[in-house]
Amino acid sequence: MRNATTIRPAEASHFGKLAADWWDPKGSSAMLHRLNPVRLGFVREAIDSHFGIDSRTLKPLAGKRALDVGCGAGLLAEPLARLGGAVTGVDAAEENITVAREHAAATGLSIDYRHGEIGGLGLSGFDLVTSMEVIEHVADKAAFLAALAATLADDGLMVLSTPNRTTASRLLLVEGAERMGMVPRGTHHWEDFVTPVELHALLEQAGLRMGNPMGIAWGPASGLHLSDDLSLNFIVTATKG
């Protein structure tokens, strides 16, 4: 199971073509730049809660190893490194890894970036494993989560986010955001979105226990924010046991 192929070449090619533009907050990845602070807020709170860390601590990941799977050009990996973690980033698109390495070097961050299939890289023992907006793009969701679980330390913390498969997400994330140019066309395939119930079952199959999901919602005044509304997108923790 761990060495099963989960990368869809067409998906890797799609995101690889966006690599050069990844760090432009007004470019094709603008929505990710808006989404990143919301995800980071959830991740930071989850780290503090899971590891019993004071929220005022500047580097809560000091002495800990973090893995970001589907890291793109490093939009989440770099903040994790600034939180003190020894960070490894993995992505299916070689172009993304090239840009990620260049950007980290330019900003003075030491991040171990890898290109390839997560189940074939022999990674293990990470205190924190993150994979944001990735599971909806893989070929085999069960195999992907099994591979993620294999990288996690026994007392580690995993954080996942994904669009929910609802009528609202079809209208706003696929029909709306892509047609309006807020997200590159072809980024989302609604039928591959995962519901919280489905993710719970998949995580359980991988030997992981899912926490209570939080929605990532959008409002005209508030923009993207954490919410009890799971209809568009949700983020969740998972642990072993």
Short mmCIF file of N, CA and C in Angstrom, two decimals, residues 22-127:
data_model
loop_
_atom_site.label_atom_id
_atom_site.label_comp_id
_atom_site.label_asym_id
_atom_site.label_seq_id
_atom_site.Cartn_x
_atom_site.Cartn_y
_atom_site.Cartn_z
N TRP A 22 3.91 31.18 -8.46
CA TRP A 22 3.36 30.73 -7.18
C TRP A 22 3.48 31.79 -6.07
N TRP A 23 4.60 32.52 -6.06
CA TRP A 23 4.83 33.45 -4.96
C TRP A 23 4.30 34.86 -5.23
N ASP A 24 3.63 35.04 -6.35
CA ASP A 24 3.04 36.34 -6.66
C ASP A 24 1.65 36.41 -6.02
N PRO A 25 1.47 37.27 -5.00
CA PRO A 25 0.17 37.32 -4.30
C PRO A 25 -0.97 37.83 -5.17
N LYS A 26 -0.64 38.37 -6.34
CA LYS A 26 -1.69 38.84 -7.26
C LYS A 26 -1.76 37.97 -8.51
N GLY A 27 -1.00 36.87 -8.52
CA GLY A 27 -0.96 36.01 -9.69
C GLY A 27 -1.96 34.87 -9.62
N SER A 28 -1.64 33.78 -10.31
CA SER A 28 -2.57 32.65 -10.40
C SER A 28 -2.79 31.96 -9.06
N SER A 29 -1.88 32.15 -8.11
CA SER A 29 -2.03 31.53 -6.79
C SER A 29 -2.53 32.52 -5.74
N ALA A 30 -3.16 33.61 -6.20
CA ALA A 30 -3.63 34.64 -5.27
C ALA A 30 -4.55 34.08 -4.20
N MET A 31 -5.42 33.14 -4.58
CA MET A 31 -6.35 32.58 -3.62
C MET A 31 -5.62 31.81 -2.52
N LEU A 32 -4.52 31.14 -2.88
CA LEU A 32 -3.73 30.43 -1.87
C LEU A 32 -3.09 31.41 -0.89
N HIS A 33 -2.67 32.56 -1.39
CA HIS A 33 -2.07 33.57 -0.50
C HIS A 33 -3.11 34.07 0.51
N ARG A 34 -4.37 34.16 0.08
CA ARG A 34 -5.43 34.59 1.01
C ARG A 34 -5.80 33.46 1.97
N LEU A 35 -5.71 32.24 1.48
CA LEU A 35 -6.08 31.08 2.28
C LEU A 35 -5.01 30.73 3.31
N ASN A 36 -3.74 31.02 2.99
CA ASN A 36 -2.64 30.57 3.83
C ASN A 36 -2.70 31.08 5.28
N PRO A 37 -2.99 32.36 5.53
CA PRO A 37 -3.06 32.82 6.92
C PRO A 37 -4.16 32.11 7.72
N VAL A 38 -5.27 31.78 7.07
CA VAL A 38 -6.36 31.08 7.75
C VAL A 38 -5.91 29.68 8.14
N ARG A 39 -5.27 28.98 7.21
CA ARG A 39 -4.76 27.65 7.51
C ARG A 39 -3.70 27.70 8.59
N LEU A 40 -2.82 28.68 8.53
CA LEU A 40 -1.75 28.80 9.52
C LEU A 40 -2.30 29.04 10.92
N GLY A 41 -3.37 29.84 10.99
CA GLY A 41 -3.98 30.07 12.29
C GLY A 41 -4.48 28.78 12.91
N PHE A 42 -5.12 27.94 12.10
CA PHE A 42 -5.60 26.65 12.58
C PHE A 42 -4.43 25.76 12.96
N VAL A 43 -3.40 25.71 12.11
CA VAL A 43 -2.24 24.86 12.38
C VAL A 43 -1.56 25.27 13.68
N ARG A 44 -1.38 26.57 13.87
CA ARG A 44 -0.70 27.04 15.08
C ARG A 44 -1.49 26.64 16.34
N GLU A 45 -2.80 26.83 16.30
CA GLU A 45 -3.62 26.46 17.45
C GLU A 45 -3.57 24.95 17.71
N ALA A 46 -3.56 24.17 16.63
CA ALA A 46 -3.50 22.72 16.76
C ALA A 46 -2.17 22.27 17.34
N ILE A 47 -1.08 22.92 16.92
CA ILE A 47 0.25 22.60 17.46
C ILE A 47 0.29 22.88 18.96
N ASP A 48 -0.18 24.06 19.34
CA ASP A 48 -0.16 24.43 20.75
C ASP A 48 -0.97 23.46 21.60
N SER A 49 -2.16 23.10 21.11
CA SER A 49 -3.04 22.20 21.84
C SER A 49 -2.45 20.79 21.94
N HIS A 50 -1.96 20.28 20.82
CA HIS A 50 -1.48 18.89 20.79
C HIS A 50 -0.21 18.70 21.60
N PHE A 51 0.71 19.65 21.49
CA PHE A 51 2.00 19.50 22.16
C PHE A 51 2.09 20.25 23.49
N GLY A 52 0.99 20.90 23.90
CA GLY A 52 0.97 21.61 25.17
C GLY A 52 1.91 22.79 25.21
N ILE A 53 1.88 23.61 24.17
CA ILE A 53 2.80 24.74 24.04
C ILE A 53 2.06 26.06 24.31
N ASP A 54 2.73 26.96 25.01
CA ASP A 54 2.17 28.28 25.29
C ASP A 54 1.98 29.03 23.97
N SER A 55 0.81 29.61 23.78
CA SER A 55 0.49 30.29 22.52
C SER A 55 1.39 31.50 22.28
N ARG A 56 2.07 31.98 23.31
CA ARG A 56 2.97 33.13 23.15
C ARG A 56 4.35 32.72 22.65
N THR A 57 4.62 31.43 22.63
CA THR A 57 5.92 30.93 22.18
C THR A 57 6.12 31.25 20.70
N LEU A 58 7.26 31.86 20.38
CA LEU A 58 7.50 32.29 19.01
C LEU A 58 7.85 31.14 18.08
N LYS A 59 8.50 30.11 18.61
CA LYS A 59 8.92 28.98 17.78
C LYS A 59 8.42 27.66 18.37
N PRO A 60 7.13 27.41 18.25
CA PRO A 60 6.54 26.21 18.85
C PRO A 60 7.02 24.90 18.22
N LEU A 61 7.63 24.98 17.03
CA LEU A 61 8.11 23.76 16.38
C LEU A 61 9.61 23.54 16.61
N ALA A 62 10.22 24.33 17.48
CA ALA A 62 11.64 24.16 17.77
C ALA A 62 11.89 22.74 18.29
N GLY A 63 12.87 22.08 17.69
CA GLY A 63 13.20 20.71 18.08
C GLY A 63 12.29 19.66 17.48
N LYS A 64 11.40 20.09 16.61
CA LYS A 64 10.44 19.16 15.99
C LYS A 64 10.64 19.12 14.48
N ARG A 65 10.24 17.99 13.89
CA ARG A 65 10.33 17.79 12.44
C ARG A 65 8.95 17.92 11.83
N ALA A 66 8.87 18.69 10.76
CA ALA A 66 7.59 18.92 10.08
C ALA A 66 7.69 18.53 8.62
N LEU A 67 6.63 17.95 8.09
CA LEU A 67 6.57 17.52 6.70
C LEU A 67 5.33 18.12 6.04
N ASP A 68 5.53 18.82 4.92
CA ASP A 68 4.40 19.35 4.16
C ASP A 68 4.33 18.61 2.83
N VAL A 69 3.25 17.87 2.62
CA VAL A 69 3.10 17.03 1.44
C VAL A 69 2.17 17.72 0.45
N GLY A 70 2.64 17.85 -0.79
CA GLY A 70 1.94 18.68 -1.76
C GLY A 70 2.27 20.13 -1.49
N CYS A 71 3.55 20.40 -1.26
CA CYS A 71 3.99 21.70 -0.74
C CYS A 71 3.97 22.82 -1.77
N GLY A 72 3.76 22.47 -3.05
CA GLY A 72 3.82 23.52 -4.06
C GLY A 72 5.18 24.18 -4.05
N ALA A 73 5.21 25.49 -4.08
CA ALA A 73 6.47 26.22 -4.07
C ALA A 73 6.87 26.68 -2.67
N GLY A 74 6.21 26.13 -1.65
CA GLY A 74 6.65 26.38 -0.27
C GLY A 74 5.86 27.38 0.52
N LEU A 75 4.63 27.65 0.11
CA LEU A 75 3.82 28.69 0.75
C LEU A 75 3.54 28.39 2.22
N LEU A 76 3.39 27.11 2.57
CA LEU A 76 3.19 26.73 3.97
C LEU A 76 4.49 26.27 4.61
N ALA A 77 5.35 25.63 3.83
CA ALA A 77 6.60 25.11 4.38
C ALA A 77 7.46 26.21 4.99
N GLU A 78 7.50 27.38 4.34
CA GLU A 78 8.33 28.45 4.86
C GLU A 78 7.85 28.98 6.21
N PRO A 79 6.56 29.25 6.40
CA PRO A 79 6.10 29.64 7.74
C PRO A 79 6.36 28.57 8.80
N LEU A 80 6.24 27.29 8.43
CA LEU A 80 6.53 26.23 9.39
C LEU A 80 8.00 26.27 9.80
N ALA A 81 8.88 26.59 8.86
CA ALA A 81 10.29 26.73 9.19
C ALA A 81 10.52 27.92 10.11
N ARG A 82 9.77 29.00 9.88
CA ARG A 82 9.91 30.18 10.74
C ARG A 82 9.37 29.92 12.14
N LEU A 83 8.49 28.93 12.27
CA LEU A 83 8.00 28.53 13.59
C LEU A 83 8.99 27.62 14.30
N GLY A 84 10.14 27.39 13.67
CA GLY A 84 11.22 26.65 14.33
C GLY A 84 11.37 25.22 13.89
N GLY A 85 10.52 24.73 13.00
CA GLY A 85 10.57 23.33 12.60
C GLY A 85 11.70 23.02 11.63
N ALA A 86 12.18 21.78 11.70
CA ALA A 86 13.08 21.23 10.68
C ALA A 86 12.15 20.68 9.60
N VAL A 87 12.00 21.41 8.51
CA VAL A 87 10.91 21.16 7.55
C VAL A 87 11.39 20.42 6.31
N THR A 88 10.58 19.44 5.91
CA THR A 88 10.73 18.76 4.63
C THR A 88 9.48 19.03 3.81
N GLY A 89 9.65 19.38 2.55
CA GLY A 89 8.52 19.61 1.66
C GLY A 89 8.58 18.64 0.49
N VAL A 90 7.45 18.05 0.15
CA VAL A 90 7.37 17.08 -0.94
C VAL A 90 6.30 17.53 -1.93
N ASP A 91 6.62 17.44 -3.22
CA ASP A 91 5.62 17.79 -4.23
C ASP A 91 5.77 16.90 -5.46
N ALA A 92 4.65 16.72 -6.16
CA ALA A 92 4.63 15.87 -7.36
C ALA A 92 5.19 16.57 -8.58
N ALA A 93 5.26 17.91 -8.56
CA ALA A 93 5.73 18.68 -9.71
C ALA A 93 7.16 19.15 -9.46
N GLU A 94 8.07 18.71 -10.30
CA GLU A 94 9.48 19.08 -10.14
C GLU A 94 9.68 20.58 -10.27
N GLU A 95 8.86 21.22 -11.12
CA GLU A 95 8.97 22.67 -11.29
C GLU A 95 8.69 23.41 -9.98
N ASN A 96 7.72 22.91 -9.22
CA ASN A 96 7.41 23.53 -7.93
C ASN A 96 8.57 23.42 -6.96
N ILE A 97 9.21 22.26 -6.93
CA ILE A 97 10.33 22.05 -6.02
C ILE A 97 11.50 22.96 -6.38
N THR A 98 11.74 23.16 -7.67
CA THR A 98 12.81 24.06 -8.10
C THR A 98 12.56 25.48 -7.60
N VAL A 99 11.32 25.96 -7.79
CA VAL A 99 10.97 27.31 -7.33
C VAL A 99 11.03 27.39 -5.80
N ALA A 100 10.55 26.34 -5.13
CA ALA A 100 10.56 26.32 -3.66
C ALA A 100 11.99 26.42 -3.12
N ARG A 101 12.90 25.67 -3.71
CA ARG A 101 14.30 25.72 -3.26
C ARG A 101 14.90 27.10 -3.47
N GLU A 102 14.63 27.68 -4.62
CA GLU A 102 15.17 29.00 -4.92
C GLU A 102 14.63 30.05 -3.96
N HIS A 103 13.33 29.99 -3.68
CA HIS A 103 12.72 30.99 -2.81
C HIS A 103 13.22 30.84 -1.38
N ALA A 104 13.34 29.61 -0.89
CA ALA A 104 13.84 29.38 0.47
C ALA A 104 15.28 29.89 0.60
N ALA A 105 16.10 29.62 -0.41
CA ALA A 105 17.49 30.08 -0.37
C ALA A 105 17.56 31.60 -0.35
N ALA A 106 16.70 32.24 -1.12
CA ALA A 106 16.69 33.70 -1.19
C ALA A 106 16.26 34.34 0.12
N THR A 107 15.45 33.61 0.89
CA THR A 107 14.96 34.15 2.17
C THR A 107 15.74 33.60 3.36
N GLY A 108 16.79 32.84 3.11
CA GLY A 108 17.66 32.35 4.18
C GLY A 108 17.09 31.21 4.99
N LEU A 109 16.15 30.46 4.41
CA LEU A 109 15.55 29.34 5.13
C LEU A 109 16.12 28.01 4.63
N SER A 110 16.37 27.11 5.57
CA SER A 110 16.88 25.79 5.23
C SER A 110 15.73 24.78 5.27
N ILE A 111 15.26 24.39 4.09
CA ILE A 111 14.14 23.45 3.97
C ILE A 111 14.55 22.33 3.03
N ASP A 112 14.28 21.12 3.42
CA ASP A 112 14.64 19.95 2.63
C ASP A 112 13.49 19.64 1.66
N TYR A 113 13.63 20.07 0.42
CA TYR A 113 12.57 19.85 -0.56
C TYR A 113 12.84 18.59 -1.38
N ARG A 114 11.80 17.78 -1.57
CA ARG A 114 11.91 16.54 -2.33
C ARG A 114 10.83 16.48 -3.41
N HIS A 115 11.19 15.94 -4.55
CA HIS A 115 10.22 15.70 -5.62
C HIS A 115 9.95 14.22 -5.71
N GLY A 116 8.66 13.83 -5.73
CA GLY A 116 8.37 12.41 -5.91
C GLY A 116 7.11 11.95 -5.21
N GLU A 117 6.92 10.66 -5.23
CA GLU A 117 5.78 9.97 -4.63
C GLU A 117 6.01 9.82 -3.13
N ILE A 118 5.09 10.32 -2.33
CA ILE A 118 5.30 10.32 -0.89
C ILE A 118 5.56 8.92 -0.34
N GLY A 119 4.90 7.91 -0.87
CA GLY A 119 5.09 6.57 -0.36
C GLY A 119 6.41 5.93 -0.74
N GLY A 120 7.13 6.55 -1.68
CA GLY A 120 8.39 5.96 -2.14
C GLY A 120 9.63 6.67 -1.64
N LEU A 121 9.49 7.67 -0.77
CA LEU A 121 10.63 8.47 -0.33
C LEU A 121 11.24 8.00 0.99
N GLY A 122 10.60 7.04 1.65
CA GLY A 122 11.15 6.49 2.88
C GLY A 122 11.16 7.46 4.05
N LEU A 123 10.22 8.39 4.08
CA LEU A 123 10.17 9.39 5.15
C LEU A 123 9.36 8.86 6.34
N SER A 124 9.80 9.18 7.55
CA SER A 124 9.08 8.72 8.75
C SER A 124 9.49 9.55 9.96
N GLY A 125 8.71 9.41 11.03
CA GLY A 125 9.05 10.02 12.31
C GLY A 125 8.82 11.51 12.43
N PHE A 126 7.89 12.05 11.64
CA PHE A 126 7.64 13.50 11.70
C PHE A 126 6.64 13.84 12.80
N ASP A 127 6.95 14.90 13.55
CA ASP A 127 6.07 15.35 14.62
C ASP A 127 4.82 16.01 14.06
#
